[in-house]
Structure formats: structure tokens, C-alpha cells
Amino acid sequence: MNERLLFDTHAHYDDAAFDADREELLARLPSDGVRYVVNVGCDLESSRRAVALAQRYDYLYAGVGIHPGNAEACTPEALSELRRLAAQPKVVAIGEIGLDYHYDTPPRDIQRDAFRAQMRLAQALGLPVSIHDRDAHGESLAIVREFPDVRGVFHCFSGSVETARELVALGWYLGFTGVVTFQNAKKTAAVAADAPEDRILIETDCPYLSPEPYRGRRCDSTRLLYTGAKIAALRGKTPEEIYRLTCENARRFYRIP
Ligand code: NI
């Protein structure tokens, strides 16, 4: 399959897991059918690296943001730096940002402050957001509702069909990783089957979350083939239809012409 229609909406090629072969891999992805990648940041340093990668690879775009696990770093100075980075060419989103109550560090009030501050930044800049929500569905949705002008995607969506429908009603998108292929991910599969077709995005979150049959191995954007094929099977479509559809959705979402 080399129709160049895969759009990886959330990747971490700045991660150390790619240090040994990053350039080789990124040079090869387009010929393996990967048409677009958005590399999101987790802190200032990885946001800078995401912007630098976007400057070097035509098909690669960047998100800049501070992950909830690093929320203590979201100082006023850091927010100014994010604002400066967001003005660089090919920065298409603020992210990843959000709440992580699974690891639950730093304390929740610090996570909430960093999340709101970056939502305000997205609002001011008119950029979409990529949300990390782990075990914090209720509060994430409540904060999203405080910013009716901001649109975004819940990356690696892990909530219920009901929460997914609420997000869709607010104009939001749902991101699906390799998790949808896991045998125990019944809830995620139910959401992927139920969601309106114009709100589905696919992503790798690479190097993490490789789909079956590669679960546990290092992931890269070519593995979207398996995630897309699983969603196609759940929805009674062909894999090619899902690759094309999710690529169109992602270009609309990130405003990539
Ligand atoms: Ni991620």
C-alpha cells in the first residue's frame, strides 16, 4: 500500500527511543505510505525539537505544549516560550496538554492550572489542542467546557461512548491509537464503532502503543495500517476507506491544505 494517505495525528519522534535511527526512519516514512505526521511536544525541550523536525521534513508538522506529568514546568516564562514556538511555521496545535490522574503527579491543582493556562493560550492563538486525559474524564470535560471557542482532540481516547458523544456534540474529535486493536480494549472499540465518521482521527503515540500484532514493540507511523484496519472492521468499511477518511479529517482538524 503506497497511496500516501496515512495521517499520524500524534507522534513523538523526538523521543530517545528513536535516537539510533531517527533520520533514516523519517526519511523512509513517505515511501511507506505516511503522508502527514504531527509530532507533539511534552515539555519545552521536546516542543523545540518538534518544531525543528517540522522544519526539516515536509510532511511533518508540530504541536507545542507541556504534558500534565510536567505541569510544574508550566511557568509564565514557559508559556511565553510556547507562544513564541507556536508562531513558528508548521506549528498546528497546542499539545499535548491535559490531566493525568493515573500517575497523579504533580498534584492535581498544578495539573489543572497548567491545563487551563495552555487552553487560554490555544484560545488566544486560535489553534486546536491535543488532550491527554488519563483517568480524569469528568474533569477534563469540565475544563474543555470552560473554553467554548477552543476545539481539539482527545488523543488516545479512553472514555465511554457517552463521554465521546458529549465531546462530539461540542465539536471535538476522538483520537485512536493501537490500543483499539488490543483484545481487552472493548470500551475503546465500542467508541470507535459508534463515533461519527467525520470525527475519527488515527494516531500512533509512537514510540508507545504499537497495535497488535506488534504490541509492546517500538511503534512508528507505518503501524497506522493496523489501527486503521481494526477501525474499518469495526465499522464495516475497507481499510483504504478509513485511511482516506481519517486523513481528510486530520487535514481539516489541523487546517493543513
Ligand atoms: Ni503522546
mmCIF file of C-alpha atoms and ligand atoms in Angstrom:
data_model
loop_
_atom_site.group_PDB
_atom_site.id
_atom_site.type_symbol
_atom_site.label_atom_id
_atom_site.label_comp_id
_atom_site.label_asym_id
_atom_site.label_seq_id
_atom_site.Cartn_x
_atom_site.Cartn_y
_atom_site.Cartn_z
ATOM 1 C CA MET A 1 0.000 0.000 0.000
ATOM 2 C CA ASN A 2 1.693 3.141 -1.146
ATOM 3 C CA GLU A 3 -1.130 5.592 -1.760
ATOM 4 C CA ARG A 4 0.310 8.055 0.733
ATOM 5 C CA LEU A 5 -2.870 8.545 2.699
ATOM 6 C CA LEU A 6 -1.857 7.792 6.272
ATOM 7 C CA PHE A 7 -2.000 10.726 8.682
ATOM 8 C CA ASP A 8 -0.392 10.116 12.075
ATOM 9 C CA THR A 9 -2.057 12.775 14.226
ATOM 10 C CA HIS A 10 0.039 12.283 17.392
ATOM 11 C CA ALA A 11 3.644 11.057 17.411
ATOM 12 C CA HIS A 12 6.818 11.570 19.470
ATOM 13 C CA TYR A 13 9.757 11.236 17.070
ATOM 14 C CA ASP A 14 11.794 13.479 19.373
ATOM 15 C CA ASP A 15 11.762 10.616 21.920
ATOM 16 C CA ALA A 16 15.079 8.964 22.823
ATOM 17 C CA ALA A 17 13.681 5.651 21.539
ATOM 18 C CA PHE A 18 14.413 6.993 18.018
ATOM 19 C CA ASP A 19 17.933 8.287 18.718
ATOM 20 C CA ALA A 20 19.653 5.413 16.928
ATOM 21 C CA ASP A 21 17.796 5.670 13.599
ATOM 22 C CA ARG A 22 15.572 8.777 13.623
ATOM 23 C CA GLU A 23 16.802 10.337 10.377
ATOM 24 C CA GLU A 24 16.770 7.065 8.486
ATOM 25 C CA LEU A 25 13.244 6.273 9.660
ATOM 26 C CA LEU A 26 11.836 9.761 8.994
ATOM 27 C CA ALA A 27 13.382 9.793 5.516
ATOM 28 C CA ARG A 28 11.666 6.490 4.708
ATOM 29 C CA LEU A 29 8.145 7.102 6.041
ATOM 30 C CA PRO A 30 6.704 8.871 2.950
ATOM 31 C CA SER A 31 7.650 5.976 0.693
ATOM 32 C CA ASP A 32 5.938 3.662 3.193
ATOM 33 C CA GLY A 33 2.626 5.460 2.700
ATOM 34 C CA VAL A 34 2.817 8.013 5.523
ATOM 35 C CA ARG A 35 1.533 11.282 4.106
ATOM 36 C CA TYR A 36 1.460 13.508 7.234
ATOM 37 C CA VAL A 37 2.692 13.370 10.822
ATOM 38 C CA VAL A 38 2.037 15.767 13.699
ATOM 39 C CA ASN A 39 4.797 15.470 16.288
ATOM 40 C CA VAL A 40 3.566 16.823 19.623
ATOM 41 C CA GLY A 41 5.682 18.186 22.475
ATOM 42 C CA CYS A 42 5.628 17.083 26.119
ATOM 43 C CA ASP A 43 7.701 19.902 27.584
ATOM 44 C CA LEU A 44 9.623 22.907 26.282
ATOM 45 C CA GLU A 45 12.602 20.900 25.099
ATOM 46 C CA SER A 46 10.561 18.331 23.182
ATOM 47 C CA SER A 47 8.389 21.129 21.759
ATOM 48 C CA ARG A 48 11.549 22.798 20.424
ATOM 49 C CA ARG A 49 12.665 19.502 18.931
ATOM 50 C CA ALA A 50 9.220 19.012 17.343
ATOM 51 C CA VAL A 51 9.473 22.436 15.688
ATOM 52 C CA ALA A 52 12.997 21.651 14.458
ATOM 53 C CA LEU A 53 11.842 18.334 12.949
ATOM 54 C CA ALA A 54 8.942 20.100 11.210
ATOM 55 C CA GLN A 55 11.418 22.487 9.630
ATOM 56 C CA ARG A 56 13.420 19.592 8.178
ATOM 57 C CA TYR A 57 10.697 17.238 6.913
ATOM 58 C CA ASP A 58 7.997 18.428 4.509
ATOM 59 C CA TYR A 59 5.341 16.006 5.698
ATOM 60 C CA LEU A 60 5.944 16.610 9.407
ATOM 61 C CA TYR A 61 4.106 19.250 11.496
ATOM 62 C CA ALA A 62 4.450 20.174 15.169
ATOM 63 C CA GLY A 63 2.379 20.647 18.294
ATOM 64 C CA VAL A 64 3.871 22.545 21.230
ATOM 65 C CA GLY A 65 2.816 22.079 24.828
ATOM 66 C CA ILE A 66 3.520 20.831 28.324
ATOM 67 C CA HIS A 67 2.223 17.382 29.263
ATOM 68 C CA PRO A 68 0.350 17.128 32.613
ATOM 69 C CA GLY A 69 3.179 14.989 34.027
ATOM 70 C CA ASN A 70 5.446 18.024 33.549
ATOM 71 C CA ALA A 71 2.862 20.582 34.684
ATOM 72 C CA GLU A 72 5.213 22.086 37.294
ATOM 73 C CA ALA A 73 7.293 23.421 34.404
ATOM 74 C CA CYS A 74 4.366 25.460 33.082
ATOM 75 C CA THR A 75 5.637 28.800 34.431
ATOM 76 C CA PRO A 76 4.809 32.227 32.967
ATOM 77 C CA GLU A 77 8.234 32.147 31.239
ATOM 78 C CA ALA A 78 7.477 28.730 29.755
ATOM 79 C CA LEU A 79 4.131 29.984 28.473
ATOM 80 C CA SER A 80 5.879 32.887 26.727
ATOM 81 C CA GLU A 81 8.293 30.438 25.140
ATOM 82 C CA LEU A 82 5.381 28.246 23.979
ATOM 83 C CA ARG A 83 3.741 31.298 22.468
ATOM 84 C CA ARG A 84 6.953 32.087 20.591
ATOM 85 C CA LEU A 85 7.302 28.483 19.385
ATOM 86 C CA ALA A 86 3.649 28.403 18.314
ATOM 87 C CA ALA A 87 4.352 31.289 15.933
ATOM 88 C CA GLN A 88 6.890 29.187 14.015
ATOM 89 C CA PRO A 89 5.865 27.825 10.602
ATOM 90 C CA LYS A 90 4.160 24.413 10.624
ATOM 91 C CA VAL A 91 3.067 24.560 14.278
ATOM 92 C CA VAL A 92 -0.543 23.387 14.002
ATOM 93 C CA ALA A 93 -1.626 22.715 17.598
ATOM 94 C CA ILE A 94 -1.073 23.214 21.300
ATOM 95 C CA GLY A 95 -0.333 19.829 22.844
ATOM 96 C CA GLU A 96 -0.073 17.591 24.423
ATOM 97 C CA ILE A 97 -1.813 19.081 27.429
ATOM 98 C CA GLY A 98 -4.393 17.801 29.887
ATOM 99 C CA LEU A 99 -4.752 15.786 33.092
ATOM 100 C CA ASP A 100 -3.179 12.519 34.230
ATOM 101 C CA TYR A 101 -4.815 11.181 37.400
ATOM 102 C CA HIS A 102 -3.392 7.697 36.796
ATOM 103 C CA TYR A 103 0.158 8.655 37.790
ATOM 104 C CA ASP A 104 -1.283 11.581 39.718
ATOM 105 C CA THR A 105 1.920 13.643 39.859
ATOM 106 C CA PRO A 106 2.359 16.548 40.116
ATOM 107 C CA PRO A 107 -0.609 17.375 42.396
ATOM 108 C CA ARG A 108 -3.931 17.810 40.638
ATOM 109 C CA ASP A 109 -4.271 21.548 41.244
ATOM 110 C CA ILE A 110 -0.939 22.127 39.477
ATOM 111 C CA GLN A 111 -2.067 19.950 36.556
ATOM 112 C CA ARG A 112 -5.355 21.849 36.307
ATOM 113 C CA ASP A 113 -3.604 25.245 36.344
ATOM 114 C CA ALA A 114 -1.221 24.207 33.555
ATOM 115 C CA PHE A 115 -4.096 22.750 31.520
ATOM 116 C CA ARG A 116 -6.187 25.930 31.822
ATOM 117 C CA ALA A 117 -3.220 28.205 31.067
ATOM 118 C CA GLN A 118 -2.498 26.291 27.858
ATOM 119 C CA MET A 119 -6.185 26.242 26.875
ATOM 120 C CA ARG A 120 -6.111 30.043 27.230
ATOM 121 C CA LEU A 121 -3.037 30.138 25.007
ATOM 122 C CA ALA A 122 -4.776 27.978 22.363
ATOM 123 C CA GLN A 123 -7.785 30.262 22.533
ATOM 124 C CA ALA A 124 -5.658 33.372 22.098
ATOM 125 C CA LEU A 125 -3.780 31.848 19.153
ATOM 126 C CA GLY A 126 -6.791 30.200 17.517
ATOM 127 C CA LEU A 127 -5.057 26.790 17.496
ATOM 128 C CA PRO A 128 -6.630 23.373 18.133
ATOM 129 C CA VAL A 129 -5.433 21.329 21.125
ATOM 130 C CA SER A 130 -4.325 17.722 21.637
ATOM 131 C CA ILE A 131 -5.558 16.488 25.013
ATOM 132 C CA HIS A 132 -4.049 13.815 27.238
ATOM 133 C CA ASP A 133 -6.768 12.571 29.608
ATOM 134 C CA ARG A 134 -5.908 9.600 31.755
ATOM 135 C CA ASP A 135 -8.407 8.603 34.444
ATOM 136 C CA ALA A 136 -9.677 12.194 34.537
ATOM 137 C CA HIS A 137 -12.586 12.134 32.066
ATOM 138 C CA GLY A 138 -15.031 14.179 34.158
ATOM 139 C CA GLU A 139 -12.630 16.997 34.997
ATOM 140 C CA SER A 140 -11.095 17.105 31.530
ATOM 141 C CA LEU A 141 -14.533 17.521 30.002
ATOM 142 C CA ALA A 142 -15.437 20.197 32.583
ATOM 143 C CA ILE A 143 -12.320 22.236 31.719
ATOM 144 C CA VAL A 144 -12.955 21.807 27.989
ATOM 145 C CA ARG A 145 -16.450 23.245 28.561
ATOM 146 C CA GLU A 146 -14.902 26.375 30.100
ATOM 147 C CA PHE A 147 -13.402 27.162 26.664
ATOM 148 C CA PRO A 148 -16.216 27.002 24.125
ATOM 149 C CA ASP A 149 -14.066 28.703 21.454
ATOM 150 C CA VAL A 150 -11.353 26.039 21.612
ATOM 151 C CA ARG A 151 -11.609 22.844 19.545
ATOM 152 C CA GLY A 152 -9.467 19.796 19.989
ATOM 153 C CA VAL A 153 -8.924 16.080 20.005
ATOM 154 C CA PHE A 154 -8.847 13.718 22.956
ATOM 155 C CA HIS A 155 -5.744 11.763 21.971
ATOM 156 C CA CYS A 156 -5.833 8.019 22.705
ATOM 157 C CA PHE A 157 -9.431 8.422 23.803
ATOM 158 C CA SER A 158 -10.213 6.035 26.653
ATOM 159 C CA GLY A 159 -13.593 7.260 27.893
ATOM 160 C CA SER A 160 -17.070 5.856 27.431
ATOM 161 C CA VAL A 161 -19.394 6.058 24.434
ATOM 162 C CA GLU A 162 -21.409 8.649 26.411
ATOM 163 C CA THR A 163 -18.383 10.905 27.035
ATOM 164 C CA ALA A 164 -17.376 10.533 23.374
ATOM 165 C CA ARG A 165 -20.830 11.668 22.285
ATOM 166 C CA GLU A 166 -20.613 14.722 24.561
ATOM 167 C CA LEU A 167 -17.260 15.691 23.038
ATOM 168 C CA VAL A 168 -18.572 15.217 19.521
ATOM 169 C CA ALA A 169 -21.556 17.438 20.357
ATOM 170 C CA LEU A 170 -19.066 20.135 21.434
ATOM 171 C CA GLY A 171 -17.352 19.906 18.035
ATOM 172 C CA TRP A 172 -14.398 17.843 19.267
ATOM 173 C CA TYR A 173 -12.548 14.893 17.690
ATOM 174 C CA LEU A 174 -11.535 11.472 19.035
ATOM 175 C CA GLY A 175 -8.040 10.033 18.516
ATOM 176 C CA PHE A 176 -7.474 6.254 18.333
ATOM 177 C CA THR A 177 -4.123 4.503 18.831
ATOM 178 C CA GLY A 178 -3.039 0.874 18.627
ATOM 179 C CA VAL A 179 -4.981 0.344 21.864
ATOM 180 C CA VAL A 180 -8.119 -0.186 19.745
ATOM 181 C CA THR A 181 -6.554 -3.441 18.462
ATOM 182 C CA PHE A 182 -5.952 -4.853 21.966
ATOM 183 C CA GLN A 183 -8.199 -7.725 22.995
ATOM 184 C CA ASN A 184 -9.108 -6.148 26.331
ATOM 185 C CA ALA A 185 -9.986 -2.734 24.858
ATOM 186 C CA LYS A 186 -13.704 -3.410 24.423
ATOM 187 C CA LYS A 187 -14.775 0.066 25.534
ATOM 188 C CA THR A 188 -12.434 1.794 23.076
ATOM 189 C CA ALA A 189 -13.613 -0.485 20.263
ATOM 190 C CA ALA A 190 -17.224 0.413 21.106
ATOM 191 C CA VAL A 191 -16.389 4.131 20.837
ATOM 192 C CA ALA A 192 -14.555 3.597 17.526
ATOM 193 C CA ALA A 193 -17.629 1.821 16.163
ATOM 194 C CA ASP A 194 -20.072 4.465 17.421
ATOM 195 C CA ALA A 195 -18.301 7.770 16.619
ATOM 196 C CA PRO A 196 -19.449 9.858 13.633
ATOM 197 C CA GLU A 197 -17.093 9.245 10.722
ATOM 198 C CA ASP A 198 -16.071 12.877 10.389
ATOM 199 C CA ARG A 199 -14.668 12.962 13.974
ATOM 200 C CA ILE A 200 -12.329 9.994 13.955
ATOM 201 C CA LEU A 201 -8.563 10.505 13.884
ATOM 202 C CA ILE A 202 -5.884 7.814 13.963
ATOM 203 C CA GLU A 203 -2.512 8.191 15.657
ATOM 204 C CA THR A 204 0.373 6.084 16.895
ATOM 205 C CA ASP A 205 1.588 7.929 20.020
ATOM 206 C CA CYS A 206 4.851 6.317 18.867
ATOM 207 C CA PRO A 207 7.207 5.048 20.231
ATOM 208 C CA TYR A 208 4.396 3.803 22.516
ATOM 209 C CA LEU A 209 1.184 1.820 21.965
ATOM 210 C CA SER A 210 2.081 -0.334 18.992
ATOM 211 C CA PRO A 211 -1.020 -2.110 17.667
ATOM 212 C CA GLU A 212 -1.387 -5.879 17.503
ATOM 213 C CA PRO A 213 0.464 -7.919 16.256
ATOM 214 C CA TYR A 214 3.325 -5.655 17.401
ATOM 215 C CA ARG A 215 2.081 -4.837 20.900
ATOM 216 C CA GLY A 216 4.967 -3.985 23.219
ATOM 217 C CA ARG A 217 7.424 -3.258 20.391
ATOM 218 C CA ARG A 218 8.604 0.208 19.356
ATOM 219 C CA CYS A 219 5.903 1.836 17.256
ATOM 220 C CA ASP A 220 6.215 4.093 14.200
ATOM 221 C CA SER A 221 3.702 5.704 11.836
ATOM 222 C CA THR A 222 3.580 2.768 9.395
ATOM 223 C CA ARG A 223 1.693 0.823 12.087
ATOM 224 C CA LEU A 224 -1.329 3.055 11.480
ATOM 225 C CA LEU A 225 -2.187 0.414 8.891
ATOM 226 C CA TYR A 226 -3.214 -1.960 11.688
ATOM 227 C CA THR A 227 -5.085 0.621 13.746
ATOM 228 C CA GLY A 228 -6.967 1.810 10.656
ATOM 229 C CA ALA A 229 -7.755 -1.752 9.588
ATOM 230 C CA LYS A 230 -9.201 -2.546 13.016
ATOM 231 C CA ILE A 231 -11.428 0.534 12.936
ATOM 232 C CA ALA A 232 -12.511 -0.393 9.414
ATOM 233 C CA ALA A 233 -13.514 -3.869 10.587
ATOM 234 C CA LEU A 234 -15.491 -2.378 13.497
ATOM 235 C CA ARG A 235 -17.354 -0.047 11.143
ATOM 236 C CA GLY A 236 -17.887 -2.362 8.152
ATOM 237 C CA LYS A 237 -15.591 -0.315 5.898
ATOM 238 C CA THR A 238 -12.464 -1.167 3.938
ATOM 239 C CA PRO A 239 -9.122 -0.163 5.472
ATOM 240 C CA GLU A 240 -8.480 2.146 2.484
ATOM 241 C CA GLU A 241 -11.731 3.986 3.196
ATOM 242 C CA ILE A 242 -10.664 4.563 6.803
ATOM 243 C CA TYR A 243 -7.152 5.708 5.836
ATOM 244 C CA ARG A 244 -8.622 8.218 3.386
ATOM 245 C CA LEU A 245 -11.376 9.385 5.716
ATOM 246 C CA THR A 246 -9.094 9.871 8.734
ATOM 247 C CA CYS A 247 -6.560 11.704 6.569
ATOM 248 C CA GLU A 248 -9.254 14.133 5.384
ATOM 249 C CA ASN A 249 -10.493 14.586 8.964
ATOM 250 C CA ALA A 250 -6.989 15.307 10.224
ATOM 251 C CA ARG A 251 -6.246 17.843 7.492
ATOM 252 C CA ARG A 252 -9.465 19.660 8.321
ATOM 253 C CA PHE A 253 -8.740 19.464 12.064
ATOM 254 C CA TYR A 254 -5.151 20.774 11.786
ATOM 255 C CA ARG A 255 -6.035 23.081 8.870
ATOM 256 C CA ILE A 256 -3.437 21.616 6.545
ATOM 257 C CA PRO A 257 -4.393 22.481 2.946
HETATM 258 NI NI NI B 1 1.529 11.283 23.438
#
